[in-house]
Short mmCIF file of C-alpha atoms and ligand atoms in Angstrom, two decimals:
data_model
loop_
_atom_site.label_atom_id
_atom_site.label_comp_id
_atom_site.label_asym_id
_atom_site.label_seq_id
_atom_site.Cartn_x
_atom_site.Cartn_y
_atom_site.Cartn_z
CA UNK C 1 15.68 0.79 -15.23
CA UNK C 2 13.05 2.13 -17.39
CA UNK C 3 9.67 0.17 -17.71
CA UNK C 4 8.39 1.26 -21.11
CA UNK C 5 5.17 0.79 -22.62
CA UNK C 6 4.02 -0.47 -26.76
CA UNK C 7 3.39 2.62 -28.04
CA UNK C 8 6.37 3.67 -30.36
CA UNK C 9 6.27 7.16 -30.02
CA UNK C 10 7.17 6.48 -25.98
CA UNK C 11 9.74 4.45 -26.79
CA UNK C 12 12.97 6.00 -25.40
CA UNK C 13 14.09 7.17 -21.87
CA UNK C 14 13.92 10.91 -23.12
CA UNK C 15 10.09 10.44 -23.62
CA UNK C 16 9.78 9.09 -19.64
CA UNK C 17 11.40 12.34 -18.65
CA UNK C 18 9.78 14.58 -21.11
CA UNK C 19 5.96 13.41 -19.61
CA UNK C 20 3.92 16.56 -18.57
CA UNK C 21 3.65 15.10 -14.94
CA UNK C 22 5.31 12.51 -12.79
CA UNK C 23 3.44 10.56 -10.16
CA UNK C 24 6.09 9.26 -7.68
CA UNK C 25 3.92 6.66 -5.89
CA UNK C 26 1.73 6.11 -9.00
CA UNK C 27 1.21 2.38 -8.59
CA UNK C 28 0.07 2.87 -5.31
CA UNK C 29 -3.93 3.25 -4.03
CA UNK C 30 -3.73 6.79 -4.18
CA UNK C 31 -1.26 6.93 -7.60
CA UNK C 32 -3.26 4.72 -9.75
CA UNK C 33 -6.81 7.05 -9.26
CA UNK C 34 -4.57 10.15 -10.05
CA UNK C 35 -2.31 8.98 -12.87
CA UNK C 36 -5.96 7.75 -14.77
CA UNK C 37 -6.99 11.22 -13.80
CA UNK C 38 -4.47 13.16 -15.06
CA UNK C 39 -4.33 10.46 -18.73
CA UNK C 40 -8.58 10.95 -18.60
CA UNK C 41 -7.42 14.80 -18.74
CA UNK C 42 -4.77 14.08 -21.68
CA UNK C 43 -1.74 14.33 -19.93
CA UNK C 44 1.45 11.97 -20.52
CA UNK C 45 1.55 10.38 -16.82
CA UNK C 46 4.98 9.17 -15.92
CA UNK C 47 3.91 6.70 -13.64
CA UNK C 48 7.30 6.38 -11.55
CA UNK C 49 7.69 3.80 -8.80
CA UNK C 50 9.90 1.32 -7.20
CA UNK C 51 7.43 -1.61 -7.13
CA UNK C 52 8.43 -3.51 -10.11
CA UNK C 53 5.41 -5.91 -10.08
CA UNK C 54 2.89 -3.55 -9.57
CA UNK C 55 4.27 -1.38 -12.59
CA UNK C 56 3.87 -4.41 -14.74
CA UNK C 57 0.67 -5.38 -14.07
CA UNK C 58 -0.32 -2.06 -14.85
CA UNK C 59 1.61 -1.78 -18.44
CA UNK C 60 0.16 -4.69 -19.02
CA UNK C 61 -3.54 -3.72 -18.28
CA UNK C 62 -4.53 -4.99 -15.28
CA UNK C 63 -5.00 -3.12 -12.15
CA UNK C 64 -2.82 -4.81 -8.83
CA UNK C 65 -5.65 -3.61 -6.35
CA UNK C 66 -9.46 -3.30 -6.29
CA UNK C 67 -10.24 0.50 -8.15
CA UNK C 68 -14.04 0.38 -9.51
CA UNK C 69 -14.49 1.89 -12.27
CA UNK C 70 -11.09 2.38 -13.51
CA UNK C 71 -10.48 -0.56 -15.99
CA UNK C 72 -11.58 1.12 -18.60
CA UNK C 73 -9.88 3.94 -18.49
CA UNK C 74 -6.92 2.19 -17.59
CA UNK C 75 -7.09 0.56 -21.40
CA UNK C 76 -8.25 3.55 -23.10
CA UNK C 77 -5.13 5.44 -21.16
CA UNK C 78 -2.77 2.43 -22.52
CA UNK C 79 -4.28 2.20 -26.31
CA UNK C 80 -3.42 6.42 -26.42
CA UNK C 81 -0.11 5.98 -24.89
CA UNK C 82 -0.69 8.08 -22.32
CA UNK C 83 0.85 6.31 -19.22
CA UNK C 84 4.72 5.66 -19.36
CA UNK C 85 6.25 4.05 -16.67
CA UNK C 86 9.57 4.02 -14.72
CA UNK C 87 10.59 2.62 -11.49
CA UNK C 88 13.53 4.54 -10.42
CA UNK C 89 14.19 8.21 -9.39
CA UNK C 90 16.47 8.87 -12.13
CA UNK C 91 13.45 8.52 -14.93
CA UNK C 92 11.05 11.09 -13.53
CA UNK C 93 10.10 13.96 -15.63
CA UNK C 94 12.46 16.90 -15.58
CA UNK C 95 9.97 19.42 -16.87
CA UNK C 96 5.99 18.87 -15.49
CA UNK C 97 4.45 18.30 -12.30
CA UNK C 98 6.05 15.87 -9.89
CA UNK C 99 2.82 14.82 -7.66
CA UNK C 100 4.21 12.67 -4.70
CA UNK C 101 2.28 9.92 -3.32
CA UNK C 102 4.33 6.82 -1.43
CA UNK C 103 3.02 5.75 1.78
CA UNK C 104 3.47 7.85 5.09
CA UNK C 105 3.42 5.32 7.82
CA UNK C 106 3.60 6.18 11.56
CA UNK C 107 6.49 3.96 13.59
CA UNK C 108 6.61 2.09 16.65
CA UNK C 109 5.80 5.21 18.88
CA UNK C 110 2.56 6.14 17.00
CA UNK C 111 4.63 9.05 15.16
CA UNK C 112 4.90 10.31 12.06
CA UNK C 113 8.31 8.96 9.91
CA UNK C 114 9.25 12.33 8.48
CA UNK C 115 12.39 10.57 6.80
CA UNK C 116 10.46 9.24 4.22
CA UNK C 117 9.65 12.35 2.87
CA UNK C 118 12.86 13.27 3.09
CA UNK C 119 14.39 9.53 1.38
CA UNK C 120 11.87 10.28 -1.50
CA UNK C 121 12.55 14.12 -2.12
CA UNK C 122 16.84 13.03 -1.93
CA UNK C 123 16.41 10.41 -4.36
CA UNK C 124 14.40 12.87 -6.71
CA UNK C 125 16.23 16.34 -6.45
CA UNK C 126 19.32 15.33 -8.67
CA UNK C 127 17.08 14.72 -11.16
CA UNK C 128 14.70 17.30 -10.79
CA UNK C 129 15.10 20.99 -12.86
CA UNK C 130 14.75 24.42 -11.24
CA UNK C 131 11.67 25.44 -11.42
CA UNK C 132 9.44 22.73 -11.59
CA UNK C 133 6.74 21.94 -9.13
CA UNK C 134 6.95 19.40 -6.18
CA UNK C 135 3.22 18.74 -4.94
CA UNK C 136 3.01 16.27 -1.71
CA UNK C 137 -0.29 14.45 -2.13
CA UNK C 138 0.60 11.97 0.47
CA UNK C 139 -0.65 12.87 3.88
CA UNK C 140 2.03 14.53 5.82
CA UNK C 141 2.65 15.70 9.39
CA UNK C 142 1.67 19.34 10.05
CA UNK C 143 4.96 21.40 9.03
CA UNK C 144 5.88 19.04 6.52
CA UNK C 145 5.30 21.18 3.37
CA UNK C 146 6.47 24.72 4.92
CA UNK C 147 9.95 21.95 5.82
CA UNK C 148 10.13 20.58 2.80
CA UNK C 149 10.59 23.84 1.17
CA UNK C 150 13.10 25.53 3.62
CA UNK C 151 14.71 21.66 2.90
CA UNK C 152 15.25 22.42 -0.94
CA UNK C 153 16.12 26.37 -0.39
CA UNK C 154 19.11 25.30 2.36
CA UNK C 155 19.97 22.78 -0.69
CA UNK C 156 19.99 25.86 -3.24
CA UNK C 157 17.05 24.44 -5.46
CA UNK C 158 14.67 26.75 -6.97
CA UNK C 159 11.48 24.75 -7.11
CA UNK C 160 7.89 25.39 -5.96
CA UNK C 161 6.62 23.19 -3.42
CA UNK C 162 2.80 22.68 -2.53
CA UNK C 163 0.68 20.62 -0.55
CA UNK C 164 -2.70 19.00 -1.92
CA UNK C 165 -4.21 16.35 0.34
CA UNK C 166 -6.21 13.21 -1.35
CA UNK C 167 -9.32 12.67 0.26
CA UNK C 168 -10.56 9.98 -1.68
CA UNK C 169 -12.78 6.71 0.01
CA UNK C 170 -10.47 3.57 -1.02
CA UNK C 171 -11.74 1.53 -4.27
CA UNK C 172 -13.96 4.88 -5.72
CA UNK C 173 -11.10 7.27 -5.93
CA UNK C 174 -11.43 7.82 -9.42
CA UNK C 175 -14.99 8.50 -9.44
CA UNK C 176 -14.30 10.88 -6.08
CA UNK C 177 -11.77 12.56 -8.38
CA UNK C 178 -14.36 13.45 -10.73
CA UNK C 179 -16.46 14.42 -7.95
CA UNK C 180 -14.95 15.61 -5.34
CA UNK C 181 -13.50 19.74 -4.38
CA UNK C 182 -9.30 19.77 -4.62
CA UNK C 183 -7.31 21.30 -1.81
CA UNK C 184 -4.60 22.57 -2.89
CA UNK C 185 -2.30 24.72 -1.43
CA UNK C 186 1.99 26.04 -2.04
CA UNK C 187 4.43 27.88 -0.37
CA UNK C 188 4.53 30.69 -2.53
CA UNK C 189 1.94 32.25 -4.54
CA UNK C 190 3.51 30.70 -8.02
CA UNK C 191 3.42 27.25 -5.89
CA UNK C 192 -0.39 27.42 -5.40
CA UNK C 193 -0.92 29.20 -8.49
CA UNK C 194 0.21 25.95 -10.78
CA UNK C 195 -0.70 23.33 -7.98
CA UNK C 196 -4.12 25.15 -8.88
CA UNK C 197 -3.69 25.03 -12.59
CA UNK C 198 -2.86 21.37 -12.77
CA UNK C 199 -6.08 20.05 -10.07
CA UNK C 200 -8.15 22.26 -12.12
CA UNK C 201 -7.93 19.68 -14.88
CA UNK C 202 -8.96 17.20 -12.76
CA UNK C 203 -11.44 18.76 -10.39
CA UNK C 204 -14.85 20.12 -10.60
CA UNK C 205 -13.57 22.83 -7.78
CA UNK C 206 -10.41 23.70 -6.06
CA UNK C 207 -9.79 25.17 -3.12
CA UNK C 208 -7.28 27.18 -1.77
CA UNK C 209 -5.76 27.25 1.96
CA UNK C 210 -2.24 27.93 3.42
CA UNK C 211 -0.09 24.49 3.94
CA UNK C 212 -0.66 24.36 7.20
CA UNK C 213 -4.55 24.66 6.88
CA UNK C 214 -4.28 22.31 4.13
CA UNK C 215 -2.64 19.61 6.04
CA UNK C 216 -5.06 20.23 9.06
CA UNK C 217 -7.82 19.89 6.76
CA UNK C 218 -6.58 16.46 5.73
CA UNK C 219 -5.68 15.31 9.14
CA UNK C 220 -8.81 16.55 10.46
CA UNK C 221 -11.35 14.75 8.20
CA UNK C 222 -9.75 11.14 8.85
CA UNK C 223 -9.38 11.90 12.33
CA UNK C 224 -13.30 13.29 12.69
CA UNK C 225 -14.35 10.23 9.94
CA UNK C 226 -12.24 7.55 12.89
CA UNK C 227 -14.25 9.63 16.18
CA UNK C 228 -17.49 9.41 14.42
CA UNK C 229 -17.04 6.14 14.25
CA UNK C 230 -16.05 5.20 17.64
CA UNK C 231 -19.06 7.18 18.97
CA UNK C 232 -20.95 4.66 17.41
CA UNK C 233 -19.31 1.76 18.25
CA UNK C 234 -19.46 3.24 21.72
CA UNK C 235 -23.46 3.78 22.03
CA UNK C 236 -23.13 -0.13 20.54
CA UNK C 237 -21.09 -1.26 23.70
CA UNK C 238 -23.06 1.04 26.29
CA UNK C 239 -26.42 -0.02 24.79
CA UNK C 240 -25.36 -3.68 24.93
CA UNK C 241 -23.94 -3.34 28.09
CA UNK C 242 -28.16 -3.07 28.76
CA UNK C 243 -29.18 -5.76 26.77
CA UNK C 244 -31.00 -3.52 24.14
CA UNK C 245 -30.13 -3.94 20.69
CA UNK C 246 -28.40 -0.49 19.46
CA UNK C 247 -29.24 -1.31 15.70
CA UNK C 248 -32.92 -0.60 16.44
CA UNK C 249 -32.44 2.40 18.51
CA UNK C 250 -30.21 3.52 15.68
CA UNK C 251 -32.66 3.30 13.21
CA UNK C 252 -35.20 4.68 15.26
CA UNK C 253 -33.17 8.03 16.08
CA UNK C 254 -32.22 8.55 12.28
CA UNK C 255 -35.81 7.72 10.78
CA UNK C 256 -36.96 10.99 9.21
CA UNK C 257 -34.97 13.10 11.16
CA UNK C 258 -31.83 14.81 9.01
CA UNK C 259 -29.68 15.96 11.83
CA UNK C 260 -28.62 12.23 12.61
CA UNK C 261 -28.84 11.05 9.33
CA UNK C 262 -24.97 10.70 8.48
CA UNK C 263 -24.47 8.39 11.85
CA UNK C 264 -22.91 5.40 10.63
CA UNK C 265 -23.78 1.78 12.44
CA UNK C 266 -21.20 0.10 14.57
CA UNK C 267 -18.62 -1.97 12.80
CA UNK C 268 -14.98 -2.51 12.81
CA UNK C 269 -13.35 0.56 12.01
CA UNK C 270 -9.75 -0.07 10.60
CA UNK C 271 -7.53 0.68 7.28
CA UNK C 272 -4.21 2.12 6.41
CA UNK C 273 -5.17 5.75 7.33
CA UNK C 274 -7.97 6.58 9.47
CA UNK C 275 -5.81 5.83 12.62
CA UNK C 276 -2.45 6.68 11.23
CA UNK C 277 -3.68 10.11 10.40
CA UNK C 278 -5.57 10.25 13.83
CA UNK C 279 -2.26 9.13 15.78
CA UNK C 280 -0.33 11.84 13.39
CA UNK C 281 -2.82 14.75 14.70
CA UNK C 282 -1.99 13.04 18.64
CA UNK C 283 1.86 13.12 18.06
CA UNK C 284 1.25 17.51 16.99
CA UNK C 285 -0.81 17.90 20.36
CA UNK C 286 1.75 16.41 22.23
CA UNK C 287 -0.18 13.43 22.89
CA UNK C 288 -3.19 15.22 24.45
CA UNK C 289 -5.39 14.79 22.00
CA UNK C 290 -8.55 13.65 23.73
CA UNK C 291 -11.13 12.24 21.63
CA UNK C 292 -7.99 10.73 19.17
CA UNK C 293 -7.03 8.85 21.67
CA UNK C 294 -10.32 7.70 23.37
CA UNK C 295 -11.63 6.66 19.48
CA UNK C 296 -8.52 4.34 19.02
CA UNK C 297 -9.32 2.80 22.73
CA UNK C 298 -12.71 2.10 21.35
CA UNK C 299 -12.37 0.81 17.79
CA UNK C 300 -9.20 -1.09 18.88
CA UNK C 301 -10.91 -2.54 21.80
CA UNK C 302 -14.18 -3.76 20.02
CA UNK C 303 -12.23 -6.69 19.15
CA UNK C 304 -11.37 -8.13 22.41
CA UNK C 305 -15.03 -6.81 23.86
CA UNK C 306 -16.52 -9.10 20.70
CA UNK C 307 -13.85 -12.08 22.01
CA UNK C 308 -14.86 -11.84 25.50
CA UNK C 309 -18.32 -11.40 24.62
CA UNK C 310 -18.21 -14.80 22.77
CA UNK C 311 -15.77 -16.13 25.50
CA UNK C 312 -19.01 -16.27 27.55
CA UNK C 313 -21.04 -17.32 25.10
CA UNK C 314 -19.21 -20.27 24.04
CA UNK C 315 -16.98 -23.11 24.80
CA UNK C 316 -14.31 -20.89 22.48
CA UNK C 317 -11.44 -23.47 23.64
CA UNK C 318 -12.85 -26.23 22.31
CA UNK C 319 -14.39 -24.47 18.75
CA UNK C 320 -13.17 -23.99 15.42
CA UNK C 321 -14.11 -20.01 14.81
CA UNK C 322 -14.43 -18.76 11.27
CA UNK C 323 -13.43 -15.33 10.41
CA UNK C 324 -15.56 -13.84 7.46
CA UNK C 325 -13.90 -10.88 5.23
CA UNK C 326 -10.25 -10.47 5.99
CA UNK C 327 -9.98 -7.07 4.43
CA UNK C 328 -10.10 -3.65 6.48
CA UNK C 329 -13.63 -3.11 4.72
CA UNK C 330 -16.28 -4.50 2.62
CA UNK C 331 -15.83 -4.62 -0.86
CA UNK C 332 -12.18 -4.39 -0.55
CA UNK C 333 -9.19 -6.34 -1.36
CA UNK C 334 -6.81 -4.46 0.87
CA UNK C 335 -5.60 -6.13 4.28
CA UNK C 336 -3.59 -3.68 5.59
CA UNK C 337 -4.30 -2.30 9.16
CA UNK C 338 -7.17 -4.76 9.37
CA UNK C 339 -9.06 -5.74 12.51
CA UNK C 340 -9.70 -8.89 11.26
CA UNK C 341 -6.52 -9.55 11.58
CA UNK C 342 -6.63 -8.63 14.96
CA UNK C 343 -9.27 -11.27 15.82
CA UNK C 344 -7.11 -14.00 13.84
CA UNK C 345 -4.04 -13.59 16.68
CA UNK C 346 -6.52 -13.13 19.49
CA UNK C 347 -8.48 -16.14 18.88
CA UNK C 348 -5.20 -17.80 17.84
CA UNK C 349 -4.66 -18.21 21.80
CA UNK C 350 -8.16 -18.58 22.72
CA UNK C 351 -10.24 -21.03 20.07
CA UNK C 352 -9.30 -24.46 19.27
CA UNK C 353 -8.34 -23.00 15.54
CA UNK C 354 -8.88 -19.84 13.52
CA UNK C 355 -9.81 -20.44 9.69
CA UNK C 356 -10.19 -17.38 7.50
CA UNK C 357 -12.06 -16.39 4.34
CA UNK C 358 -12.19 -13.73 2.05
CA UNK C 359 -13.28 -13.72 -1.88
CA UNK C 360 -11.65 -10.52 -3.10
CA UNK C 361 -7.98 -10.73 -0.91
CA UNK C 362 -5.50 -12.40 -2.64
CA UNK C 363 -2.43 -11.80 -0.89
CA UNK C 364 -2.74 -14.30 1.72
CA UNK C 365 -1.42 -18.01 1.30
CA UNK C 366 -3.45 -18.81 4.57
CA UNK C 367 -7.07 -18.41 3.07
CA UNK C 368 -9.36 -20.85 3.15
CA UNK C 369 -12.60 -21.17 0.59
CA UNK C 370 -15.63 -20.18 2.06
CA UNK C 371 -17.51 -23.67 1.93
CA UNK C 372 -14.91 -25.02 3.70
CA UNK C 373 -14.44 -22.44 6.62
CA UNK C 374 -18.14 -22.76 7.09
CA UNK C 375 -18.34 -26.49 7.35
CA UNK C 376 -15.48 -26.79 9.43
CA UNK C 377 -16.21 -23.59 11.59
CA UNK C 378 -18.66 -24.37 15.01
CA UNK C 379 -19.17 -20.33 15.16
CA UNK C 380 -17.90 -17.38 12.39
CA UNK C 381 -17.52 -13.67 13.04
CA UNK C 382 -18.53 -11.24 10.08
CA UNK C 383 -15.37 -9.22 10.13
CA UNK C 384 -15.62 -7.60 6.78
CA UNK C 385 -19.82 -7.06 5.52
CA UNK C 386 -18.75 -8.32 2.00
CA UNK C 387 -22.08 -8.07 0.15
CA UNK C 388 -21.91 -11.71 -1.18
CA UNK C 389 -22.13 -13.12 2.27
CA UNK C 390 -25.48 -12.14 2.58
CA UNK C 391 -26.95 -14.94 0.21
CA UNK C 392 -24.57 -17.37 2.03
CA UNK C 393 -26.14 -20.61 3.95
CA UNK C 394 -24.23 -20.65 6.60
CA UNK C 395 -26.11 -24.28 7.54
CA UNK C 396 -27.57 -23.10 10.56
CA UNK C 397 -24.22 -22.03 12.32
CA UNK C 398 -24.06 -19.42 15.07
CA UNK C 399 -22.27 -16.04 12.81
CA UNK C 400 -21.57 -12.97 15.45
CA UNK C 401 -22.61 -9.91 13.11
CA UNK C 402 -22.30 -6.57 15.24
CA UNK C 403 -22.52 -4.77 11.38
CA UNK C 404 -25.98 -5.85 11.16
CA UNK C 405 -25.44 -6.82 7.81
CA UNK C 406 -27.34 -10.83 8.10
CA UNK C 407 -30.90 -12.12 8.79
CA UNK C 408 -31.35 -15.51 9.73
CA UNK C 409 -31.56 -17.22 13.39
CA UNK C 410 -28.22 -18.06 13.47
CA UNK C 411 -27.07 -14.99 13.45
CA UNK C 412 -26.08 -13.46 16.76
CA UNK C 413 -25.65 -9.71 17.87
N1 NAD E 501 -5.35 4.62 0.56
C1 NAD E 501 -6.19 5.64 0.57
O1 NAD E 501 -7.39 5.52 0.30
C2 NAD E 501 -5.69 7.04 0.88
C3 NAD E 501 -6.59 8.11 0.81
C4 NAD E 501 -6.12 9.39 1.04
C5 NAD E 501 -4.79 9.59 1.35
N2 NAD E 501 -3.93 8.53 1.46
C6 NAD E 501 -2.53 8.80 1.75
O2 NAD E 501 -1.82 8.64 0.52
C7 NAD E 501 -0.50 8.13 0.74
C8 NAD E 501 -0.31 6.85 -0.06
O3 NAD E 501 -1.21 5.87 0.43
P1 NAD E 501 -1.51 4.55 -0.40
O4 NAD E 501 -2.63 3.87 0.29
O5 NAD E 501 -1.64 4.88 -1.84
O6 NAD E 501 -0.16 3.73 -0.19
P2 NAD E 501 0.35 2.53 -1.12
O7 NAD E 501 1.32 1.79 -0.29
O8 NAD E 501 -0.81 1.83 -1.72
O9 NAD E 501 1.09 3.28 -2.30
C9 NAD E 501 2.31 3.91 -2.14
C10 NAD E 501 3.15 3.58 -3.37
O10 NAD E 501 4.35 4.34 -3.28
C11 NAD E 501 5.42 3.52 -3.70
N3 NAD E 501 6.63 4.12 -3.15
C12 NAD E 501 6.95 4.26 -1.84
N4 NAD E 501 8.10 4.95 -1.72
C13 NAD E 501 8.51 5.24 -2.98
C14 NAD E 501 9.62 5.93 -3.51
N5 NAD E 501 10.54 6.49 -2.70
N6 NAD E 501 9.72 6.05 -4.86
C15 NAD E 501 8.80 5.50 -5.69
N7 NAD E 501 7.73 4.84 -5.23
C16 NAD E 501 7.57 4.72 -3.89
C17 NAD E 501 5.07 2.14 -3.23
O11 NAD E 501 5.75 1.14 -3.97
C18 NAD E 501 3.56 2.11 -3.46
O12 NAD E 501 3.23 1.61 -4.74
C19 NAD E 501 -0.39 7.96 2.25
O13 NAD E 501 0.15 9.14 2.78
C20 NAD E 501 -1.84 7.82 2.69
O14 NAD E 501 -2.03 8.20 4.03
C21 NAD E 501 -4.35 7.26 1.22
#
């Protein structure tokens, strides 16, 4: 089935396949900052995949997930006819681009699922011409590129394949497009030549590595973004574990002194990649992968320290506890991999109920309004630091905020 959009001239399936790039993936976090990219940059963007409703929402102008800054240029792409969409392998373009970006989860074990790679480039080859150029954008497993291409050559295809990681922060990725250096990277010169040509639209600067370094490079920045992290959260728990208040020796260390000055405060650290891509760099060093390991025990575990810590705080089995923000960060809409989430099925077995609250999620039936988790909550936990919450009365209730993100003398630490 072919989703297509108003403007006449895009009418037919020919047009889908004759777009100068295909984003497989494109009406995903990730595909919906590149496709308005790539339109901003005056390309026809077949925006190709298999979630109908997403697709939909986006022909008809309205975004499915939180992306500041991209409404606009969502409409102005629409009004130009610039986006076409199609939602099975069989409409992608057979002459541009095609810029994969589905979602590369890790399973059961903590390891990389290299058969979705391998699902997505099956379902595309038949359809794909000799020639053209295969770029993964989703972040893969080292190997994956060099594997993909020996995958097509043992099939007899001809195509380019390269590898260029998106490093974009969640909710700004279209502004980080603008702003932010391209890696990009093939498996032959002509690969990274026109993976090159095509970021260079996009991107201020491009740089070039091998695969391999390029998928390091990617791997490595989550994984050093989830450590830093759990150092903090770890001076938090040791500082604590002294009764002095980290936040003020954190502030104190960074004041007018620029080595420290990127340290970010404690908080829970969670989301769809930062661990996935820190578990994927594990599973290559055969599990010994230190620090990965010891940041996971420590952002994982803040939770049930913060539950315990309350535990002896409070009569917990005999209170109603609140949860504040449900998604995996402030500002956000997106749930997924979110510690708050975590807290809901721990408290579920230790508080007399859990309510939950969040003003930009929408995709769970089980949220409550926040005037109504706060007068029926005895204590709430700031899960997400939404900025709304701060001019909240929260009518003198005790809210546990280890961001440090509330004033007021209900609020504990
Ligand atoms: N979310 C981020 O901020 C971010 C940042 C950098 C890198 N990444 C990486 O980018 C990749 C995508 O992440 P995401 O957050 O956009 O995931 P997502 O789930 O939001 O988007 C993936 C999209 O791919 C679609 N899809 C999956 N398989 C498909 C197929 N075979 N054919 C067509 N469509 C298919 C899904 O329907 C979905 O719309 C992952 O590898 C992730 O690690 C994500």
């Amino acid at each position: 089935m072919t989703i297509r959009p108003d403007a006449a001239t895009l009418r037919s399936p020919t047009a889908v396949r004759q777009a100068d790039v295909t984003v497989v993936g494109g009406a995903g976090h990730v595909g919906i900052p590149l496709v308005l990219a790539l339109a901003e940059a005056g390309l026809h963007v077949n925006v190709n995949d298999r979630n109908k409703t997403s697709l939909e929402l986006l022909q008809a102008g309205r975004l499915p997930f939180i992306e500041y800054g991209a409404q606009a240029v969502l409409n102005k792409a629409l009004q130009e006819g610039l986006l076409l969409f199609s939602d099975s392998p069989d409409c992608i373009s057979s002459c541009g681009p095609l810029i994969i970006t589905i979602g590369t989860p890790i399973d059961e074990f903590l390891n990389p699922v290299r058969k979705v790679v391998q699902d997505c480039i099956d379902s595309v080859l038949p359809f794909l011409a000799d020639g053209q150029l295969v770029v993964l954008r989703s972040t893969v497993f080292p190997g994956t590129t060099d594997w993909v291409a020996s995958y097509l050559r043992d099939r007899g295809r001809h195509l380019m394949v390269a590898f260029c990681p998106e490093r974009i922060v969640q909710g700004a990725g279209l502004k980080e497009l603008r702003e932010l250096p391209q890696i990009v990277s093939g498996t032959t010169p002509e690969a990274e030549r026109e993976a090159a040509k095509l970021f260079e639209r996009i991107a201020p600067e491009v740089i070039v590595l091998s695969p391999i370094e390029a998928e390091f490079a990617k791997l490595f920045t989550n994984a050093y973004r989830y450590i830093e992290f759990a150092a903090t959260n770890e001076f938090y728990l040791v500082a604590k574990s002294a009764g002095v208040d980290y936040r003020r020796v954190l502030k104190a260390m960074k004041h007018n002194y620029p080595r420290l000055k990127g340290v970010p405060g404690p908080g829970f650290t969670a989301g769809p990649c930062l661990v996935k891509d820190t578990m994927q760099l594990a599973a290559f060093a055969r599990n010994q992968f230190g620090f990965g390991h010891a940041a996971l025990l420590v952002n994982e575990g803040l939770v049930l320290h913060v539950v315990d810590d309350l535990k002896r705080r409070y009569d917990l089995p005999n209170m109603t506890v609140g949860l504040l923000g449900m998604a995996f960060k402030a500002e956000s809409d997106d749930t997924r991999a979110s510690l708050s989430y975590k807290f809901k099925k721990i408290l579920g077995t230790q508080a007399r109920a859990v309510l939950t609250t969040d003003p930009f999620v929408t995709t769970d039936p089980e949220l409550q309004g926040l005037d109504e988790v706060i007068s029926k909550s005895d204590l709430m936990i700031l899960c997400a630091p939404h900025r709304a919450y701060r001019e909240v009365d929260f009518l003198g209730k005790p809210v546990f905020d280890l961001w440090g993100h509330l004033e007021g003398g209900n609020v504990i630490r």
